[in-house]
PDB file of C-alpha atoms and ligand atoms in Angstrom:
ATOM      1  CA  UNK A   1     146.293  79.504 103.228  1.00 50.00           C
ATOM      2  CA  UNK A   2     145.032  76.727 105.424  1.00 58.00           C
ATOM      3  CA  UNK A   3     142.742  74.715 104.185  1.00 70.00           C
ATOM      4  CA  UNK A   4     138.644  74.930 105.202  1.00 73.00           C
ATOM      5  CA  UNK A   5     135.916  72.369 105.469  1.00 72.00           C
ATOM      6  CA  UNK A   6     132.852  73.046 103.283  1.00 72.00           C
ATOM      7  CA  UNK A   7     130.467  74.533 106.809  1.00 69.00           C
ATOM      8  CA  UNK A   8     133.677  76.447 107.862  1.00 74.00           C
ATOM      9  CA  UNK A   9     133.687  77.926 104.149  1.00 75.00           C
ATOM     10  CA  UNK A  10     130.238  78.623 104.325  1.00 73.00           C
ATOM     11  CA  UNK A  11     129.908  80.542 107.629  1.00 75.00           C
ATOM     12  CA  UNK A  12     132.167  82.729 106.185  1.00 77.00           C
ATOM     13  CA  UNK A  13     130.626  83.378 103.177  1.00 73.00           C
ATOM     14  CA  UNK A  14     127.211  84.050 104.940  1.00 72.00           C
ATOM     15  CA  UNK A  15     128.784  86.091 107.378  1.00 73.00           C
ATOM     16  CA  UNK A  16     130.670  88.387 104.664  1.00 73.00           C
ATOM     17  CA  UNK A  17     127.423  88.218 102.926  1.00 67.00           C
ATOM     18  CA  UNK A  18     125.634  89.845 106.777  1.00 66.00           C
ATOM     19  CA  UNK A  19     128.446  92.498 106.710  1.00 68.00           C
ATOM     20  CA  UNK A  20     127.393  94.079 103.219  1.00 64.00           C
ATOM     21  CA  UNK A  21     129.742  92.168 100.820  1.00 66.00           C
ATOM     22  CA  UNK A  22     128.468  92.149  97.831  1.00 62.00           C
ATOM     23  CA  UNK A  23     131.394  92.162  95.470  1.00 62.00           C
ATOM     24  CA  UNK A  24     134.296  89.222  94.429  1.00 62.00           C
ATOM     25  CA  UNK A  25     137.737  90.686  94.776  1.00 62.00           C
ATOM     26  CA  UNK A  26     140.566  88.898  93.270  1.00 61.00           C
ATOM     27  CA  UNK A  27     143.920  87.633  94.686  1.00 59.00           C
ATOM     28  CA  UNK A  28     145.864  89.870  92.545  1.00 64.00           C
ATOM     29  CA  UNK A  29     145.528  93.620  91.942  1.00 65.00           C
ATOM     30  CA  UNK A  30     144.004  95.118  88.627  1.00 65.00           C
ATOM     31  CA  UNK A  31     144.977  98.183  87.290  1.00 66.00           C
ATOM     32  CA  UNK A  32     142.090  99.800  85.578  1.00 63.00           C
ATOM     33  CA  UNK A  33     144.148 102.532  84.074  1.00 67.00           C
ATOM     34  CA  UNK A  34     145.767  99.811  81.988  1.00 67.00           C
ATOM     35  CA  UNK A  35     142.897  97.836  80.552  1.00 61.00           C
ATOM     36  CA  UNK A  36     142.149  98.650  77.152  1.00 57.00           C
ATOM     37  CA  UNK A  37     138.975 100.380  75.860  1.00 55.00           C
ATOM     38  CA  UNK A  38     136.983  97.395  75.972  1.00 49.00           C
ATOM     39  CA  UNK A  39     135.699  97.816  79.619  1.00 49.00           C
ATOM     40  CA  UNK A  40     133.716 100.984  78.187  1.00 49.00           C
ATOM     41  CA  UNK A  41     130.689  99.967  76.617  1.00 49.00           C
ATOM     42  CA  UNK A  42     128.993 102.090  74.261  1.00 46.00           C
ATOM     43  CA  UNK A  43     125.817 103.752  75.559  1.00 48.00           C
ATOM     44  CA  UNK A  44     122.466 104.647  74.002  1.00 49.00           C
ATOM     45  CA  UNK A  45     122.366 108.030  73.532  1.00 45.00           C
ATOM     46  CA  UNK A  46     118.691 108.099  75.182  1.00 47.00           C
ATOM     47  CA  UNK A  47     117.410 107.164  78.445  1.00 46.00           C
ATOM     48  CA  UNK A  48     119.553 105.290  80.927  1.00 48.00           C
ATOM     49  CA  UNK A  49     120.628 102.167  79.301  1.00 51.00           C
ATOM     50  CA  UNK A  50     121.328  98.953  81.691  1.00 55.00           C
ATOM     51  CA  UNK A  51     124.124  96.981  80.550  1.00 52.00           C
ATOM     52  CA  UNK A  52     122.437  92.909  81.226  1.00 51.00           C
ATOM     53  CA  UNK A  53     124.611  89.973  82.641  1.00 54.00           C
ATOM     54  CA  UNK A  54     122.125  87.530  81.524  1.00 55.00           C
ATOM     55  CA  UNK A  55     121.835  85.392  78.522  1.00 58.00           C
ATOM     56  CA  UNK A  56     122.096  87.988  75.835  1.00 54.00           C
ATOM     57  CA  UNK A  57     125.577  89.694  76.961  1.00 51.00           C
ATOM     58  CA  UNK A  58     126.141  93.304  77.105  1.00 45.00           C
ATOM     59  CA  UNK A  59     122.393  93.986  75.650  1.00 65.00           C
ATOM     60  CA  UNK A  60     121.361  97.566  76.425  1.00 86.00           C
ATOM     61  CA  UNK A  61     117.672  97.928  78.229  1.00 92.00           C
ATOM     62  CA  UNK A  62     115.778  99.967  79.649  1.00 96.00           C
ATOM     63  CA  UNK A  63     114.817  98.902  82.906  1.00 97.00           C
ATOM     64  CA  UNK A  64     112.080 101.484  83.264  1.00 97.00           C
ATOM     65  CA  UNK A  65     110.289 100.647  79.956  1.00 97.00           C
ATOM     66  CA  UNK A  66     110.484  97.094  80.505  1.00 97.00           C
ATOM     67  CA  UNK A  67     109.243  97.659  84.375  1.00 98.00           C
ATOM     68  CA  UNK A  68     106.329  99.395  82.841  1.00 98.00           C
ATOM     69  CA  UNK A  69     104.277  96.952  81.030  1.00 98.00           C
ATOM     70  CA  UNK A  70     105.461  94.304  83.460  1.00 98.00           C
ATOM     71  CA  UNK A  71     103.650  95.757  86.094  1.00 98.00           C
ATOM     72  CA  UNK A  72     100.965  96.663  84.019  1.00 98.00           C
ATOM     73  CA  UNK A  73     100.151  92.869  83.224  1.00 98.00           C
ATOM     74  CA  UNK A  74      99.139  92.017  86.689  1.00 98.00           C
ATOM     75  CA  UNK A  75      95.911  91.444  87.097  1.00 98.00           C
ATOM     76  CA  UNK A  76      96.185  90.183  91.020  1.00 98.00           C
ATOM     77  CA  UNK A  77      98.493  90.971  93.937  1.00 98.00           C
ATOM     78  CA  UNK A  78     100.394  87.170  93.418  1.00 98.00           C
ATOM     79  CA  UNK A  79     101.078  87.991  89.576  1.00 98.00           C
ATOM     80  CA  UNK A  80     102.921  91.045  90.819  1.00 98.00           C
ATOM     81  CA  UNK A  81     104.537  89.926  93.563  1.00 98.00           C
ATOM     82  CA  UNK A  82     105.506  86.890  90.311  1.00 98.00           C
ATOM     83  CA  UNK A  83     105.987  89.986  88.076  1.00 98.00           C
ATOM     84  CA  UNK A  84     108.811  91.608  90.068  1.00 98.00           C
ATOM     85  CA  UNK A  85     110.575  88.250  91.284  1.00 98.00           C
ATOM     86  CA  UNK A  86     110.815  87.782  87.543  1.00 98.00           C
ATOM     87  CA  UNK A  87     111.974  91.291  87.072  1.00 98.00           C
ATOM     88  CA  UNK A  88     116.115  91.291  86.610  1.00 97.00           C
ATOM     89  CA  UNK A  89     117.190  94.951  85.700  1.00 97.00           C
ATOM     90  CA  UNK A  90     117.542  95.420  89.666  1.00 97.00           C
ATOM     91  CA  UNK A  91     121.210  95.326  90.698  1.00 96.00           C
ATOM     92  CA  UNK A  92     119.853  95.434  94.129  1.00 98.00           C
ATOM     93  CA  UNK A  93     118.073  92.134  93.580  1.00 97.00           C
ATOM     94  CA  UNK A  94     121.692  90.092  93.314  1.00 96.00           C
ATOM     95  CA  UNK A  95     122.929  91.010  96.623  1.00 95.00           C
ATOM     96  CA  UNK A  96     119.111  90.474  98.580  1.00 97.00           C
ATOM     97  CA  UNK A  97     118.354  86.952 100.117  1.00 97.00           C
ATOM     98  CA  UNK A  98     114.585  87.890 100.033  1.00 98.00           C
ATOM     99  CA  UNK A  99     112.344  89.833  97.889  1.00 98.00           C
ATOM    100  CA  UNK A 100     110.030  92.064 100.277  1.00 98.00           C
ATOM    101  CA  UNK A 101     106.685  92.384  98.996  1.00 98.00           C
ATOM    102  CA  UNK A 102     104.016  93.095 101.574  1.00 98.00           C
ATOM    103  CA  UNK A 103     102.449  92.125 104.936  1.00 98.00           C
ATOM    104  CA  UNK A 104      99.213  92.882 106.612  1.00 98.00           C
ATOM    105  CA  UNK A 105      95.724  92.178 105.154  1.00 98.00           C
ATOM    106  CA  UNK A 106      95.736  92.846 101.464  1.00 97.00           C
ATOM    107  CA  UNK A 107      92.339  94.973 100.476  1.00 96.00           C
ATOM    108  CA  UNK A 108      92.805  97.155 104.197  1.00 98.00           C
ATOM    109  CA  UNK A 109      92.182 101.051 104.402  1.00 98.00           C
ATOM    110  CA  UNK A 110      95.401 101.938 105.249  1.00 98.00           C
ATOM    111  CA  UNK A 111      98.489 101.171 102.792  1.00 98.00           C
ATOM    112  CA  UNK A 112     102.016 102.093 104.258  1.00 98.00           C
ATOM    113  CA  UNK A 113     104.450 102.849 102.137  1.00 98.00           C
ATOM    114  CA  UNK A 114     107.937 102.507 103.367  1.00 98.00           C
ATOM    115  CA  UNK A 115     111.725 102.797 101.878  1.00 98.00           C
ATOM    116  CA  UNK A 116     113.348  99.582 101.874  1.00 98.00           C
ATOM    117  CA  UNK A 117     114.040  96.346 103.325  1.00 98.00           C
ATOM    118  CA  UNK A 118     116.817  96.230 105.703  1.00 97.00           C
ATOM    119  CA  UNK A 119     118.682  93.435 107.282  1.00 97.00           C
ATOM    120  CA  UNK A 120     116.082  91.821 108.845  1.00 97.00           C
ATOM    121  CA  UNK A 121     113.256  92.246 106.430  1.00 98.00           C
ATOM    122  CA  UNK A 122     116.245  90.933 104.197  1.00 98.00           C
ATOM    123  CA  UNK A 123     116.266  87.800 106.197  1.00 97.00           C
ATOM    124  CA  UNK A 124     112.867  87.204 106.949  1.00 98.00           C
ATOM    125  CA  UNK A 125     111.331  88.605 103.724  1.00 98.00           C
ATOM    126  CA  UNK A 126     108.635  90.801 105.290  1.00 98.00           C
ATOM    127  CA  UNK A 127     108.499  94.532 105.624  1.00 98.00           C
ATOM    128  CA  UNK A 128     109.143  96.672 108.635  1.00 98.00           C
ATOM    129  CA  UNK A 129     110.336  93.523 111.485  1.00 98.00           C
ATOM    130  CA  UNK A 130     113.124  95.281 112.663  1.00 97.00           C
ATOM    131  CA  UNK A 131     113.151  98.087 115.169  1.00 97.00           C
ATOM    132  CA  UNK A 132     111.886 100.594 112.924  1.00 98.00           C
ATOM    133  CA  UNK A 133     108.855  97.828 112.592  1.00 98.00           C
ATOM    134  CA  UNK A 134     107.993  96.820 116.155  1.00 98.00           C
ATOM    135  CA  UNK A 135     107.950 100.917 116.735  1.00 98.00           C
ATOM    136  CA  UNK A 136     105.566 100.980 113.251  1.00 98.00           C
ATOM    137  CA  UNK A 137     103.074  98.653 115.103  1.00 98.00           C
ATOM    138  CA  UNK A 138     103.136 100.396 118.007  1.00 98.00           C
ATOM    139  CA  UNK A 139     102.257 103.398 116.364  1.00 98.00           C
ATOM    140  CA  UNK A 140      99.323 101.640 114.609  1.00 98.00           C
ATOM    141  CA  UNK A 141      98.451  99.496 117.840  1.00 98.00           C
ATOM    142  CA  UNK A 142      97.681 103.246 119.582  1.00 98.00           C
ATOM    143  CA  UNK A 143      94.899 103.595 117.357  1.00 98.00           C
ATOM    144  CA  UNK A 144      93.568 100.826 117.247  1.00 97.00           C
ATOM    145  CA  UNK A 145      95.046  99.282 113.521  1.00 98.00           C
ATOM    146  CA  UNK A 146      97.343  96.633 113.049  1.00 98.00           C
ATOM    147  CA  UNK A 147      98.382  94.162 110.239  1.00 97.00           C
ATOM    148  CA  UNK A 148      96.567  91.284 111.611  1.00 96.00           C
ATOM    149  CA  UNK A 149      94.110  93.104 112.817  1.00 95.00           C
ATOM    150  CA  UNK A 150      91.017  92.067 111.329  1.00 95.00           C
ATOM    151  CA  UNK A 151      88.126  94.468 111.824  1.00 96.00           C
ATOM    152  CA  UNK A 152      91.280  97.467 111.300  1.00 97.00           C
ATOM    153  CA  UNK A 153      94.076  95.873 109.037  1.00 98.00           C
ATOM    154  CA  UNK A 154      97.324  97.753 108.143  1.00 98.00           C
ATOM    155  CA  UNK A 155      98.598  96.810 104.205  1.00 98.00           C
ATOM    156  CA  UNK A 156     102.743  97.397 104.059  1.00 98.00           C
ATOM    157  CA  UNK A 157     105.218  97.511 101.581  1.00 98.00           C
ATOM    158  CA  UNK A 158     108.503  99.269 100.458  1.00 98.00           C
ATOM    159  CA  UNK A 159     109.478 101.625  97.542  1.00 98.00           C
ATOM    160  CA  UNK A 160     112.710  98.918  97.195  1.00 98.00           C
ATOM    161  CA  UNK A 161     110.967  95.364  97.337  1.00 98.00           C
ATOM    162  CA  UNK A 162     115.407  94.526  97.738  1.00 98.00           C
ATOM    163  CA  UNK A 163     117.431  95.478 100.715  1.00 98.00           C
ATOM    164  CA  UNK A 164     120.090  98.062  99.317  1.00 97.00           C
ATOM    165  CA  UNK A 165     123.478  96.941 100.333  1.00 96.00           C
ATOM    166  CA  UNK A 166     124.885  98.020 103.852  1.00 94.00           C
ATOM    167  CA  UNK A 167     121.539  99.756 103.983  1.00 95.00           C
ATOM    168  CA  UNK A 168     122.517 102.702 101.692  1.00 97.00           C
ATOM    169  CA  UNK A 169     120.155 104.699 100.475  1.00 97.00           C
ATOM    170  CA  UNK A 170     117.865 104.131  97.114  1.00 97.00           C
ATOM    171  CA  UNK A 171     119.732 105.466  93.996  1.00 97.00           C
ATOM    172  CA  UNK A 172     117.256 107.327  91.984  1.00 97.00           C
ATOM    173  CA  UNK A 173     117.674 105.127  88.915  1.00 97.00           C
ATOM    174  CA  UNK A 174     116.103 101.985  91.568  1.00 98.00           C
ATOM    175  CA  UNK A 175     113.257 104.126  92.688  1.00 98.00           C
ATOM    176  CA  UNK A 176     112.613 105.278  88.757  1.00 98.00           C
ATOM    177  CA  UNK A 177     112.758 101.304  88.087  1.00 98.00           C
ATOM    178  CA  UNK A 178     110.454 100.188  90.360  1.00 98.00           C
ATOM    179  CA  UNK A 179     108.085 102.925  90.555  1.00 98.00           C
ATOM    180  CA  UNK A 180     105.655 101.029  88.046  1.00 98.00           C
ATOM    181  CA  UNK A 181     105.626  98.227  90.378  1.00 98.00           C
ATOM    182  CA  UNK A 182     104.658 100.056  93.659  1.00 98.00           C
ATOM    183  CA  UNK A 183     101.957 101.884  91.430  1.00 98.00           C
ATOM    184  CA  UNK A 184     100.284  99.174  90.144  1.00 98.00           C
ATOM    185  CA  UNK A 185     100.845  97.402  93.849  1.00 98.00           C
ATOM    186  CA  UNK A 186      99.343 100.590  95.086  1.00 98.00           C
ATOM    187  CA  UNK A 187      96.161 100.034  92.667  1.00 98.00           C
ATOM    188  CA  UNK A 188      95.851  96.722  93.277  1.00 98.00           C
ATOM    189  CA  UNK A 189      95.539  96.534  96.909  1.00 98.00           C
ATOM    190  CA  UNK A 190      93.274  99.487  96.276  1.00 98.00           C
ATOM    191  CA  UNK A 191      93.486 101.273  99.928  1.00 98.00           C
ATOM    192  CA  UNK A 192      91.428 104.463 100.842  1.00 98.00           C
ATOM    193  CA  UNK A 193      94.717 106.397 101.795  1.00 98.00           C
ATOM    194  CA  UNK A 194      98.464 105.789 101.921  1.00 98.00           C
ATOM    195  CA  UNK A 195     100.626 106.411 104.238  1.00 98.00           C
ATOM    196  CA  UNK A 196     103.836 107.795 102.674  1.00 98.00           C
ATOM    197  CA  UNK A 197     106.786 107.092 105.223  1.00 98.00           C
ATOM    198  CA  UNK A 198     110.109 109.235 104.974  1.00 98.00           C
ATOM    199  CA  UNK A 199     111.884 111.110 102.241  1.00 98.00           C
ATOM    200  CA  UNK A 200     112.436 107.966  99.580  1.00 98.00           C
ATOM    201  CA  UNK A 201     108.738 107.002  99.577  1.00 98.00           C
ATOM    202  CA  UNK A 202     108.122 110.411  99.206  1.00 98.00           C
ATOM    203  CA  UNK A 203     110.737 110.634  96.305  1.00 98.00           C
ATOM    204  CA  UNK A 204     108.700 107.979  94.382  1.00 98.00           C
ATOM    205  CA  UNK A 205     105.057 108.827  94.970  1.00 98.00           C
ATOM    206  CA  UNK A 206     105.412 112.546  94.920  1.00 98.00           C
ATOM    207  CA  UNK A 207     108.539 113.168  93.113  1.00 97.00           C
ATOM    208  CA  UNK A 208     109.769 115.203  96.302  1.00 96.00           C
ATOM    209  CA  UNK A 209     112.028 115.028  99.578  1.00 96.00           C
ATOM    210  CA  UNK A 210     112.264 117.219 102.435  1.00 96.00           C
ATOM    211  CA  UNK A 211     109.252 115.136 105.019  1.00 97.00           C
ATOM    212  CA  UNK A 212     110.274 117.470 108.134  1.00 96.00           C
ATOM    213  CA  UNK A 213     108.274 120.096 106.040  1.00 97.00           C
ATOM    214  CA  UNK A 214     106.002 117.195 103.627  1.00 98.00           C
ATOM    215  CA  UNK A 215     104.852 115.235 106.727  1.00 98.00           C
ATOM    216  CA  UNK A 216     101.352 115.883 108.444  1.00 97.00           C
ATOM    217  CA  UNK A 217      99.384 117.986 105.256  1.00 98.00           C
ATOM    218  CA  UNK A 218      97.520 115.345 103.509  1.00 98.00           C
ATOM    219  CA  UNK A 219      98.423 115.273  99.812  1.00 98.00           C
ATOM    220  CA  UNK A 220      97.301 113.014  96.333  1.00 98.00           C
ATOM    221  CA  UNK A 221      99.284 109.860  95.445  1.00 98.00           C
ATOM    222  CA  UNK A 222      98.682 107.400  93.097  1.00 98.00           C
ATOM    223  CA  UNK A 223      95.320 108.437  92.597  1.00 98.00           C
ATOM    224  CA  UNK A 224      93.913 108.905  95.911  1.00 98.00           C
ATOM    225  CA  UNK A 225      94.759 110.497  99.830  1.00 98.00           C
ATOM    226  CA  UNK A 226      97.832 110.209 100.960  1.00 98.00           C
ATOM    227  CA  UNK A 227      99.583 111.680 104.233  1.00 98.00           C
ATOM    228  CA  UNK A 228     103.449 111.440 104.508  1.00 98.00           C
ATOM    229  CA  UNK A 229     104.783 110.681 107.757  1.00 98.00           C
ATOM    230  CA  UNK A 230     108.190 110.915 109.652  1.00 98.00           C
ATOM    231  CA  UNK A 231     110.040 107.370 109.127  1.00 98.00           C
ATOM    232  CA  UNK A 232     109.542 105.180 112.445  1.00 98.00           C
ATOM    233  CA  UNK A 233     113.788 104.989 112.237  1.00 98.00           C
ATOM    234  CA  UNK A 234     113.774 108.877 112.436  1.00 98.00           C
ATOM    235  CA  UNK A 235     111.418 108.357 115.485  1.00 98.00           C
ATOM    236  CA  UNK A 236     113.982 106.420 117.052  1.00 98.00           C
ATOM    237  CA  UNK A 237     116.568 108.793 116.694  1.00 97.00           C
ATOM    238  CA  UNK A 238     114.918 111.644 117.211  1.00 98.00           C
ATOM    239  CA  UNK A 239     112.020 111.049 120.090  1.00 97.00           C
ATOM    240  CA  UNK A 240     111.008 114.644 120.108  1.00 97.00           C
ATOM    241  CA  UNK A 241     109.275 114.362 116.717  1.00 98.00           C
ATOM    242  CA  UNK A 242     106.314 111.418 118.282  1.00 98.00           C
ATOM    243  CA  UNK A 243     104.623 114.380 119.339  1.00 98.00           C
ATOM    244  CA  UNK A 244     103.912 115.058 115.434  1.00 98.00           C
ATOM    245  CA  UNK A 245     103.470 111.495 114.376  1.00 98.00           C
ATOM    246  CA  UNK A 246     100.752 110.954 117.266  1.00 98.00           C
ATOM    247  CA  UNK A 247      98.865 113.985 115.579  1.00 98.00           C
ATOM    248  CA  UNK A 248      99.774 112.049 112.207  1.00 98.00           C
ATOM    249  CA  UNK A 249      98.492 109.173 113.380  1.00 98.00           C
ATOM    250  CA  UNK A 250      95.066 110.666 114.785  1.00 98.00           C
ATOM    251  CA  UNK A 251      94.629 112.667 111.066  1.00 98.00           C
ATOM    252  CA  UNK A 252      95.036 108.915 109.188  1.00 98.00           C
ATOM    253  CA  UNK A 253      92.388 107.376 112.136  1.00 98.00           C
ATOM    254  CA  UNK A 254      89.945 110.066 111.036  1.00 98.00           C
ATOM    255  CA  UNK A 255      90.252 109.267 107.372  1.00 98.00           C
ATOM    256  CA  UNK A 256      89.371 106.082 107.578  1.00 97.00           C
ATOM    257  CA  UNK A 257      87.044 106.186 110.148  1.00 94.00           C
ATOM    258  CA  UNK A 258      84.608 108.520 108.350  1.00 71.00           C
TER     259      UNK A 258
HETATM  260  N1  URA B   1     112.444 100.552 106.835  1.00 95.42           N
HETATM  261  C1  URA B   1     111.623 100.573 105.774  1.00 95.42           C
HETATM  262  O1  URA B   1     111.385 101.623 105.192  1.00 95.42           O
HETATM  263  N2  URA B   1     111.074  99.439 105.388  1.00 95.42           N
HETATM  264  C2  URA B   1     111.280  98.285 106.004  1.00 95.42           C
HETATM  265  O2  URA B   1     110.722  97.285 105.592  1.00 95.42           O
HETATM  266  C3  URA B   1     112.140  98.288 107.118  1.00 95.42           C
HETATM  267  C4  URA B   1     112.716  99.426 107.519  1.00 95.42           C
END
């Protein structure tokens, strides 16, 4: 193969890296079938054991115990957002270029809870600044809110603070593993109501999917009001549900108005 120069060689790697790839493949084909036993590694018979590539090799953990008391140790929003950079069990955290923790004012009524970060919150490392975001602060802008907004700040984050690769969708196991963190994020920032946004931030704070039916009947989450709401990408691709948001919207204006 010809030969690159070191920016050549990097522009390809970054641009691999935008197109989703996440994994080394080698020159030569491996066949799986043939390797011996020792690919398999013994797991604990409880829980969901996480086999570690740090330090200690092959270690079994439990990312959801050790996400637990992590979490729980923050006493301010900056020793969380600390806590989770420092937080390794994520597989989703090896393929991100940003960890997405929050924007907006901090302390603000209204706390939106999203899914994940996708290629641009990826690149920029805030929440929601892709399409599905400018339409997000439009939708706030109508009434009257907005994450800079002083006198009505917005407070955003994501179930996922990592963008999942090629924008897939949460596993389970990643929303079980980082649940602790958007709790104690949740009671930190200490809003008056949340605003749960599509079917995976529904999945973590109320253990259910299915928002066409969820969204618009306010419901309890993480101790306090909480409304789910029709994902600003579903907006997009389906412009006949605004109607409902807009009467969303009005319900979450009310709340924190009175
Ligand atoms: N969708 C989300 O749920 N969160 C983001 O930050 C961006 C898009």
């Amino acid at each position: 193969m010809e030969s690159v120069d070191f920016h050549t060689a990097k522009a390809l790697l970054d641009w691999q890296i935008e197109l989703g790839v996440d994994e080394c493949i080698g020159d030569v084909p491996v066949n799986r079938y043939e390797l011996p036993d020792k690919l398999a590694k013994p797991q604990r018979a409880e829980a969901k054991p996480h086999l570690t590539r740090g330090p200690v090799a092959e270690e079994q953990r439990d990312p959801v115990a050790e996400a637990a008391p992590a979490a729980q140790a923050a006493t301010t929003l900056e020793e969380l957002r600390a806590a989770m950079e420092a937080f390794d069990l994520c597989d989703l955290k090896r393929g991100a270029r940003n960890m997405v923790f929050s924007d907006g004012i901090a302390g603000a009524p209204v706390m939106i809870v999203g899914e994940a970060p996708g290629r641009e919150e990826d690149r920029l490392g805030l929440p929601f600044v892709g399409a599905a975001g400018q339409l997000l602060d439009k939708m706030f802008s109508a009434i009257g809110m907005g994450r800079t907004q002083a006198d009505a700040p917005i407070y955003i984050t994501n179930t996922l603070p990592w963008r999942p690769p090629q924008n897939r969708d949460p596993k389970p196991e990643e929303i079980a593993m980082m649940k602790p963190f958007l709790l104690r994020h949740i009671e930190l920032a200490d809003p008056k109501v949340l605003v749960i946004m599509g079917n995976w931030a529904c999945a973590a704070l109320l253990g259910k999917r299915g928002i066409t039916r969820l969204r618009g009947a306010w419901t309890q989450a993480a101790d306090r009001p909480a409304l789910p709401m029709c994902h600003p990408a579903y907006l997009l691709r389906t412009p006949e549900a605004k109607r409902d948001a807009w009467a969303d919207l009005l319900m979450v204006k009310a709340a924190v108005s009175g």
